[in-house]
Coordinates of C-alpha atoms and ligand atoms in Angstrom, one line a residue:
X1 CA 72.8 101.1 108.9
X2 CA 73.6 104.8 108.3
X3 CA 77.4 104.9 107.9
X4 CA 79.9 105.3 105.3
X5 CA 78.9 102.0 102.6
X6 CA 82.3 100.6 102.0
X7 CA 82.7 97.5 99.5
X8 CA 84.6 94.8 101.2
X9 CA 86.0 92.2 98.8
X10 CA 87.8 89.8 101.1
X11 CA 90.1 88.1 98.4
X12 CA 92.0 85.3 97.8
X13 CA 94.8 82.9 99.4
X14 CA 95.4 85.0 102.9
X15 CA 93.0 87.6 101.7
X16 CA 89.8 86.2 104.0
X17 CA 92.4 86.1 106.8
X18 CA 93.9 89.4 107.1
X19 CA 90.5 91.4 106.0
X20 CA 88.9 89.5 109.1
X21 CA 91.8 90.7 111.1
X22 CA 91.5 94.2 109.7
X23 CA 87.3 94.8 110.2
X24 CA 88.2 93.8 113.6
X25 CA 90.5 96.6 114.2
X26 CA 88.5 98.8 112.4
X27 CA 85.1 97.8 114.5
X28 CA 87.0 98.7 117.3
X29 CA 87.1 102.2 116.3
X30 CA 83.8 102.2 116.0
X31 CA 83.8 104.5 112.7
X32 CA 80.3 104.2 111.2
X33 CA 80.7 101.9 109.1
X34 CA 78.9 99.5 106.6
X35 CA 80.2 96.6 104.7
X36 CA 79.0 95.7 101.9
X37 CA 80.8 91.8 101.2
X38 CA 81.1 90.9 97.4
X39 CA 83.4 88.8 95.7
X40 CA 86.3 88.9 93.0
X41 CA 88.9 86.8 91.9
X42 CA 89.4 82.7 92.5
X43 CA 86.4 83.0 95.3
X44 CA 84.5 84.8 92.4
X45 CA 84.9 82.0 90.1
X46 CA 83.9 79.4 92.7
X47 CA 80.8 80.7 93.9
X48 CA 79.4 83.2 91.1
X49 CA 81.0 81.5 87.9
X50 CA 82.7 84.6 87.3
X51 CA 86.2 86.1 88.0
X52 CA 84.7 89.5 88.1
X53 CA 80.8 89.8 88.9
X54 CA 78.4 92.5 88.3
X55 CA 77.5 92.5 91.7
X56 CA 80.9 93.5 92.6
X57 CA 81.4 96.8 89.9
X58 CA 77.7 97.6 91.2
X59 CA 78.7 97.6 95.1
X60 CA 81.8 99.8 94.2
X61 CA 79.9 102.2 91.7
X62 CA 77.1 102.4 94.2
X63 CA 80.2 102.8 97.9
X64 CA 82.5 104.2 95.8
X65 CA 85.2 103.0 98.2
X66 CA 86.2 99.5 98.2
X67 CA 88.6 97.8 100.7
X68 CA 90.4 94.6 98.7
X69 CA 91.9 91.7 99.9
X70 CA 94.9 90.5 97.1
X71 CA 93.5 88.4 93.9
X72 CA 94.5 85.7 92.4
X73 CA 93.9 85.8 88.0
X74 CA 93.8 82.5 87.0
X75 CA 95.9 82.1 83.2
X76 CA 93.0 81.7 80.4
X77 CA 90.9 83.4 82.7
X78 CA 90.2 86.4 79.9
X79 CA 91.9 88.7 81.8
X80 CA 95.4 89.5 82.3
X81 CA 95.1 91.0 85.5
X82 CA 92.2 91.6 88.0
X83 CA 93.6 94.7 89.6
X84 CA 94.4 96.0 86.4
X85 CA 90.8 95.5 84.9
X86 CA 89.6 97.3 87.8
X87 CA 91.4 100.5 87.4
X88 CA 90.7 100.2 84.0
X89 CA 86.8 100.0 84.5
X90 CA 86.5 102.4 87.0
X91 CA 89.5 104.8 85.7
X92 CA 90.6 104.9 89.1
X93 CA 94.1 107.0 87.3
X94 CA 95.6 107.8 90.8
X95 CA 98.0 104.9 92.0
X96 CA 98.7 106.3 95.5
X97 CA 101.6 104.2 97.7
X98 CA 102.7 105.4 101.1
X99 CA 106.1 104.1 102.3
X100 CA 106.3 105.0 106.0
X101 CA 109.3 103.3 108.1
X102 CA 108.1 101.7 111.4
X103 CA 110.2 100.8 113.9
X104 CA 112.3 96.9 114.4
X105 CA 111.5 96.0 110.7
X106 CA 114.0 95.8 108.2
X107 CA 113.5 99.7 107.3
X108 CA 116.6 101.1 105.3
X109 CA 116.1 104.5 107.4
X110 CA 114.1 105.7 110.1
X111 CA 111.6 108.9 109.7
X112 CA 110.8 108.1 105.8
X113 CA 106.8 109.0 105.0
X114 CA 106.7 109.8 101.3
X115 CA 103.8 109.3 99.2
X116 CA 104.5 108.1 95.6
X117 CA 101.2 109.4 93.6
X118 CA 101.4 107.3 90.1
X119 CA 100.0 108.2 86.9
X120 CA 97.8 104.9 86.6
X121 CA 96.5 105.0 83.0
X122 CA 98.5 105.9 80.3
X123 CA 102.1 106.7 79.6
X124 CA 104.0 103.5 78.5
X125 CA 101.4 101.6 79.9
X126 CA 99.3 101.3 76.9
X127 CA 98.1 97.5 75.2
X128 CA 97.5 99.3 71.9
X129 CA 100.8 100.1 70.0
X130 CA 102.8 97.3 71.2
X131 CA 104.4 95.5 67.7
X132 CA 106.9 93.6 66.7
X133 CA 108.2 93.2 63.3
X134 CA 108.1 89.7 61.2
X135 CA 111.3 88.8 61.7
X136 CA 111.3 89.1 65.0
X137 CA 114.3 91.7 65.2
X138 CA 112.3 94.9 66.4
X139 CA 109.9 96.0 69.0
X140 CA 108.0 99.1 69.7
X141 CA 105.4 100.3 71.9
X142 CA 103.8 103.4 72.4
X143 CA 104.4 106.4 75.0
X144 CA 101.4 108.4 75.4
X145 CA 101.0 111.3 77.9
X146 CA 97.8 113.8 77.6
X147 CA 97.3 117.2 79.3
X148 CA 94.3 115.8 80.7
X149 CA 95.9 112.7 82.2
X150 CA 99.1 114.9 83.2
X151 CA 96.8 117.6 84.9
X152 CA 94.2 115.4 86.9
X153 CA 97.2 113.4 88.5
X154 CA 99.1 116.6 89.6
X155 CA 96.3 118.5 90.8
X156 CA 95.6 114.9 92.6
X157 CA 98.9 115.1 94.4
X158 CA 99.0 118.7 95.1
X159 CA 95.3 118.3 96.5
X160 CA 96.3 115.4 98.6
X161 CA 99.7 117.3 100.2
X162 CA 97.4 120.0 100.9
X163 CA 94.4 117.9 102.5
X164 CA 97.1 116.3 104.6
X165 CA 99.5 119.0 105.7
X166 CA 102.3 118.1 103.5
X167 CA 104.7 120.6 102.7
X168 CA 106.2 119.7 99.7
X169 CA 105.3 118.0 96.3
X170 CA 108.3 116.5 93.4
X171 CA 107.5 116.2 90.4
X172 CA 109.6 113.4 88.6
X173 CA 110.4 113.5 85.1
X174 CA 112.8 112.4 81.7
X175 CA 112.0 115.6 80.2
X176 CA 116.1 116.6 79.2
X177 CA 115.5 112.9 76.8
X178 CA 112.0 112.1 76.2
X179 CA 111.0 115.4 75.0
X180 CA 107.8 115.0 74.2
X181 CA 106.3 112.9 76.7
X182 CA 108.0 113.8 79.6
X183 CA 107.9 117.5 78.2
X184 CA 104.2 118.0 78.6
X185 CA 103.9 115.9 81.7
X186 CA 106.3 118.4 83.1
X187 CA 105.1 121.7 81.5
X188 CA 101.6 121.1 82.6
X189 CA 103.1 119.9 86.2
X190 CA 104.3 123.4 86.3
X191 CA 101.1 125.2 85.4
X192 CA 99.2 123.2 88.2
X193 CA 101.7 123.7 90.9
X194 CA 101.3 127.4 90.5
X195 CA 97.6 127.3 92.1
X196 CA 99.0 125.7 95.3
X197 CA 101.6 128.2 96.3
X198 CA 101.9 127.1 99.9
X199 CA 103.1 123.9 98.7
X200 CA 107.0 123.7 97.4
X201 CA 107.4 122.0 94.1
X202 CA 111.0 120.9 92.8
X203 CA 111.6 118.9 89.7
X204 CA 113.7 115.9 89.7
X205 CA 115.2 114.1 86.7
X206 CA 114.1 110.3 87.7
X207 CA 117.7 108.7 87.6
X208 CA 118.5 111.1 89.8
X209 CA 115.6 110.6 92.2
X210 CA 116.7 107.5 92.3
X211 CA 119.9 107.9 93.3
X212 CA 118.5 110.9 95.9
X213 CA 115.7 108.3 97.4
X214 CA 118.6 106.0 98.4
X215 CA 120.8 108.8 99.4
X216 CA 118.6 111.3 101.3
X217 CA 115.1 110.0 101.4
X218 CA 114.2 112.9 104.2
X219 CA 114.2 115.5 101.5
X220 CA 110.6 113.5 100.1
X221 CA 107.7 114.1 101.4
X222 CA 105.1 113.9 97.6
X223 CA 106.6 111.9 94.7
X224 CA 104.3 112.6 91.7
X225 CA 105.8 111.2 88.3
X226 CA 104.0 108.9 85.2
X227 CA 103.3 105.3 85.2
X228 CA 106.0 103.2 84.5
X229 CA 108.6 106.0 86.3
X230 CA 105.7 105.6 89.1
X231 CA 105.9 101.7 88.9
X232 CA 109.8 101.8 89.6
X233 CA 109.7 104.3 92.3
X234 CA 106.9 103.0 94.3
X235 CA 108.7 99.8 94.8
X236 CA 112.4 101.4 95.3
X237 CA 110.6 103.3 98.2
X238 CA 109.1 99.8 99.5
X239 CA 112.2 99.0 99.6
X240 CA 113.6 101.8 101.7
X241 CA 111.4 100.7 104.4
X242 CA 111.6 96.9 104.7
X243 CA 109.9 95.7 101.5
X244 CA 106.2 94.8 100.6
X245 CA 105.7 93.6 104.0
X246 CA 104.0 96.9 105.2
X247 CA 103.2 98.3 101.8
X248 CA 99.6 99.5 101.1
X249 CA 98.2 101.0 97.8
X250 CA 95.3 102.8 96.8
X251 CA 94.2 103.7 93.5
X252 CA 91.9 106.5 93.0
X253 CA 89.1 107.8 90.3
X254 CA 86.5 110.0 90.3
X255 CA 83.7 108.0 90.9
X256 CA 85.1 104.9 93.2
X257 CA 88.7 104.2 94.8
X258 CA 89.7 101.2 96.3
X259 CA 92.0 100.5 98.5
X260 CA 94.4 97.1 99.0
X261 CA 97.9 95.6 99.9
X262 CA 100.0 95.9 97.5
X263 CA 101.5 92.2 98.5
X264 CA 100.2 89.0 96.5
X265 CA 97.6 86.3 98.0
X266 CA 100.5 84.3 99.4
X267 CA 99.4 80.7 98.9
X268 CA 102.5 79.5 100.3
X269 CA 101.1 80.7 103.8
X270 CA 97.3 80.5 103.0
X271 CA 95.1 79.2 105.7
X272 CA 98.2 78.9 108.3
X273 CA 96.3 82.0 110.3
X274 CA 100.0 83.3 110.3
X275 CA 99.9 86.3 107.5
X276 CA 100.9 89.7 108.7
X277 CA 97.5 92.3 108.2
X278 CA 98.9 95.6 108.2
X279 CA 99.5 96.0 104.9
X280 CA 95.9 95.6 104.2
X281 CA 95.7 97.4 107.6
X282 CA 97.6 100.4 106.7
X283 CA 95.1 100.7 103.3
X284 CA 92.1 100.5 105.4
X285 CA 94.0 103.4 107.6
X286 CA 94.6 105.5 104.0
X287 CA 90.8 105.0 103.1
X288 CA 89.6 106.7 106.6
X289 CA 91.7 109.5 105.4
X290 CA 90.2 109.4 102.0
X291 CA 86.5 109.5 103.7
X292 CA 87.6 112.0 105.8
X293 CA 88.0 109.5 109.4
X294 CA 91.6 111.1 109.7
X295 CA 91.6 110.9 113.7
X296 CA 90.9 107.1 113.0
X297 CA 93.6 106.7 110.3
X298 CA 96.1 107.9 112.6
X299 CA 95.8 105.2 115.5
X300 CA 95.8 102.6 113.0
X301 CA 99.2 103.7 112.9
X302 CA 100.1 104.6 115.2
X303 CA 98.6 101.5 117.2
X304 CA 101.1 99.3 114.1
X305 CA 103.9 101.7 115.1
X306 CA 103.7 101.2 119.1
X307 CA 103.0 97.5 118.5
X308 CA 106.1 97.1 116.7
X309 CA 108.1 99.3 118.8
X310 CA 107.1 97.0 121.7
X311 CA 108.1 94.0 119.5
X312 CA 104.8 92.6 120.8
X313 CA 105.0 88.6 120.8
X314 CA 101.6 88.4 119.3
X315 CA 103.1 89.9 115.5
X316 CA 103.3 87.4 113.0
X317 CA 106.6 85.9 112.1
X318 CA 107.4 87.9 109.1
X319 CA 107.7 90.4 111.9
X320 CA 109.7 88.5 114.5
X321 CA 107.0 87.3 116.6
X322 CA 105.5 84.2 117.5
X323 CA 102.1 84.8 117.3
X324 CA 99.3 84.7 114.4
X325 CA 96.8 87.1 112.1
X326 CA 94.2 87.1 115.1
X327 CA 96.7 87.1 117.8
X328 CA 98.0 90.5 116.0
X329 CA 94.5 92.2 115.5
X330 CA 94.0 91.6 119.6
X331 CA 97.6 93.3 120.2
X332 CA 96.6 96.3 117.8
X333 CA 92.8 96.7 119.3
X334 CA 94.0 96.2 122.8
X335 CA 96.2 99.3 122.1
X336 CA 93.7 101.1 120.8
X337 CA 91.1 100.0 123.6
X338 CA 94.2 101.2 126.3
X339 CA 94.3 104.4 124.6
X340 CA 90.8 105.3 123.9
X341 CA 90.1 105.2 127.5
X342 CA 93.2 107.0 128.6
Ligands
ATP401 P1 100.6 86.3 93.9 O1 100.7 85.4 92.8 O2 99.2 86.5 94.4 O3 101.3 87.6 93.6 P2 103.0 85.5 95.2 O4 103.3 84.4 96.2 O5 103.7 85.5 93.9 O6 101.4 85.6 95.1 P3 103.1 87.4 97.3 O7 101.7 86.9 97.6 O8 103.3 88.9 97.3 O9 103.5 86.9 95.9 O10 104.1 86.7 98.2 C1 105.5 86.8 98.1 C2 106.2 86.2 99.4 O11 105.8 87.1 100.5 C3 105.6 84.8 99.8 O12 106.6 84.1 100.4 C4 104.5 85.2 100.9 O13 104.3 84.1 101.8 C5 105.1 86.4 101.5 N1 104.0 87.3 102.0 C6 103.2 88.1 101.2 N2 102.3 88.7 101.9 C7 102.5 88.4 103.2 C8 101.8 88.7 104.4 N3 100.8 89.6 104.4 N4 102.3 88.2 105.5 C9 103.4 87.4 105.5 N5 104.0 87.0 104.4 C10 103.6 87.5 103.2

């Protein structure tokens, strides 16, 4: 005991087998470390009686970091979504989604790293507001954007660039339509981004960023934007670099943030031992950042980028090997084992 109290919630469908695979890379690095196992989701439900148990928000209010495997919300369940009653609980308002390419996957370009930082909380993402009229002919919803909710995500992203060396934050908007909305999220972008004047701000209609991010993704480097504009982008630059495959996400609070693949429990594959861990790999590499093991974030990934670049036999098949989960954790820790005692 002593170290860093993560919360591990292992998850649902390939969610056991991939956070196995991932505590045994991150043992390796010997980091300090202590896991604190609760439940959520389907496993939840079968053990506790409960999708979402007490024991669980307590172990992530008490860590305040939580590594998650994916969930599974059953339908009549009472909630829509798992992940999304987290964030909601513990107003974790950051959605924070690298896209990094790595080398033989199906990567659109080669040098991409750009963080997407997502307004998680409001925006067009509100339940309340959403009508539609008797007859069935007209819809409407409600877009809300505070100065609060603008201000603590783009101080978030400018924070971030700064506490890892980036150079250069975007801030994307609608403001020349959606005057309002988009008007204060940009207005008060602008008054944050003057307290960090070593860091370059531009502002980028979406559309176009967009069309930029498939053009000339090397001129990203920080994407911060509101939810649903933040829900678009994050998956168009997934898809720059291969897909969901290799795609973590964290989402961020105050008081707790967990971290997770952004990819589904995968059923179809459940139980095979053949699911590809570096997605949940890669989130568990962003939260050693976020408790400040940055040396140890780095040869996560750098032990995924060599691995791939060796087109190792022991990656799953997603990847184009031939091997399994476990078979890809001993590739990754052997790598780091080789370099830790060079
Ligand atoms: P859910 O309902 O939990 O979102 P889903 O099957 O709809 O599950 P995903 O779990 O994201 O969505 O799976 C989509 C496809 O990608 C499936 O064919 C799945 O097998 C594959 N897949 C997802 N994650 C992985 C992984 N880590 N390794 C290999 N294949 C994966």
């Amino acid at each position: 005991m002593g170290g860093t109290g993560i919360a591990v919630i292992r998850g649902d469908g390939i969610g056991p087998e991939i956070m196995q695979a991932t505590l045994r890379v991150l043992d390796s690095l010997h980091c300090g470390l202590d896991y604190c196992f609760v439940d959520a989701g389907m496993a939840a439900l079968e053990h506790q009686g409960e999708l979402l148990p007490q024991a669980t928000l307590e172990a992530i209010s008490r860590c305040g970091v939580a590594l998650k495997g994916p969930l599974t919300t059953p339908i009549g369940g009472g909630f829509s979504s798992l992940n999304v009653e987290l964030r909601r609980r513990f107003d974790l308002y950051a959605n924070v989604r690298p896209a990094i390419s790595f080398p033989n996957t199906r990567a659109r370009y080669s040098g991409i790293d750009i963080l997407t930082v997502r307004e998680n909380t409001e925006g067009a993402y509100l339940n309340e507001g959403q009508t539609v009229s008797p007859d069935g002919e007209t819809a409407q919803s409600i877009i809300r954007i505070t100065r609060r909710g603008s201000e603590r995500i783009v101080r978030y992203a400018f924070e971030l660039a700064r506490r890892r060396g980036r150079r250069k934050v975007t801030v994307v908007h609608k403001a020349n339509i959606m005057k309002t909305t988009s008007g204060l999220f940009l207005s008060v972008a602008r008054e944050v981004a003057r307290e960090f004047p070593e860091i370059e701000c531009n502002e980028l209609i979406v559309d176009n960023t967009c069309m930029q991010l498939v053009m000339r993704p090397e001129q990203f480097d920080v994407i911060v934007t509101t939810n649903l504009f933040g829900d678009i982008l994050s998956d168009l630059c997934a898809g720059l670099v291969g897909g969901l495959g290799l795609a973590p996400g964290a989402n961020i609070g105050s008081g707790a943030a967990i971290f997770e693949a952004v990819h589904g429990s995968a059923p179809d594959i459940a139980g095979k031992g053949i699911a590809n861990p570096c997605a949940l790999l890669l989130a568990a590499a962003d939260m050693l950042d976020h408790i400040d093991r940055v040396e140890q974030g780095k040869r996560v990934r750098e032990a995924i980028r060599a691995t791939l670049a060796a087109a190792d036999r022991r990656m799953t098949p997603d990847l184009g090997g031939s091997g399994g989960t476990e078979s890809f954790a001993d590739a990754l820790i052997e790598r780091l084992q080789t370099r830790a005692a060079a």
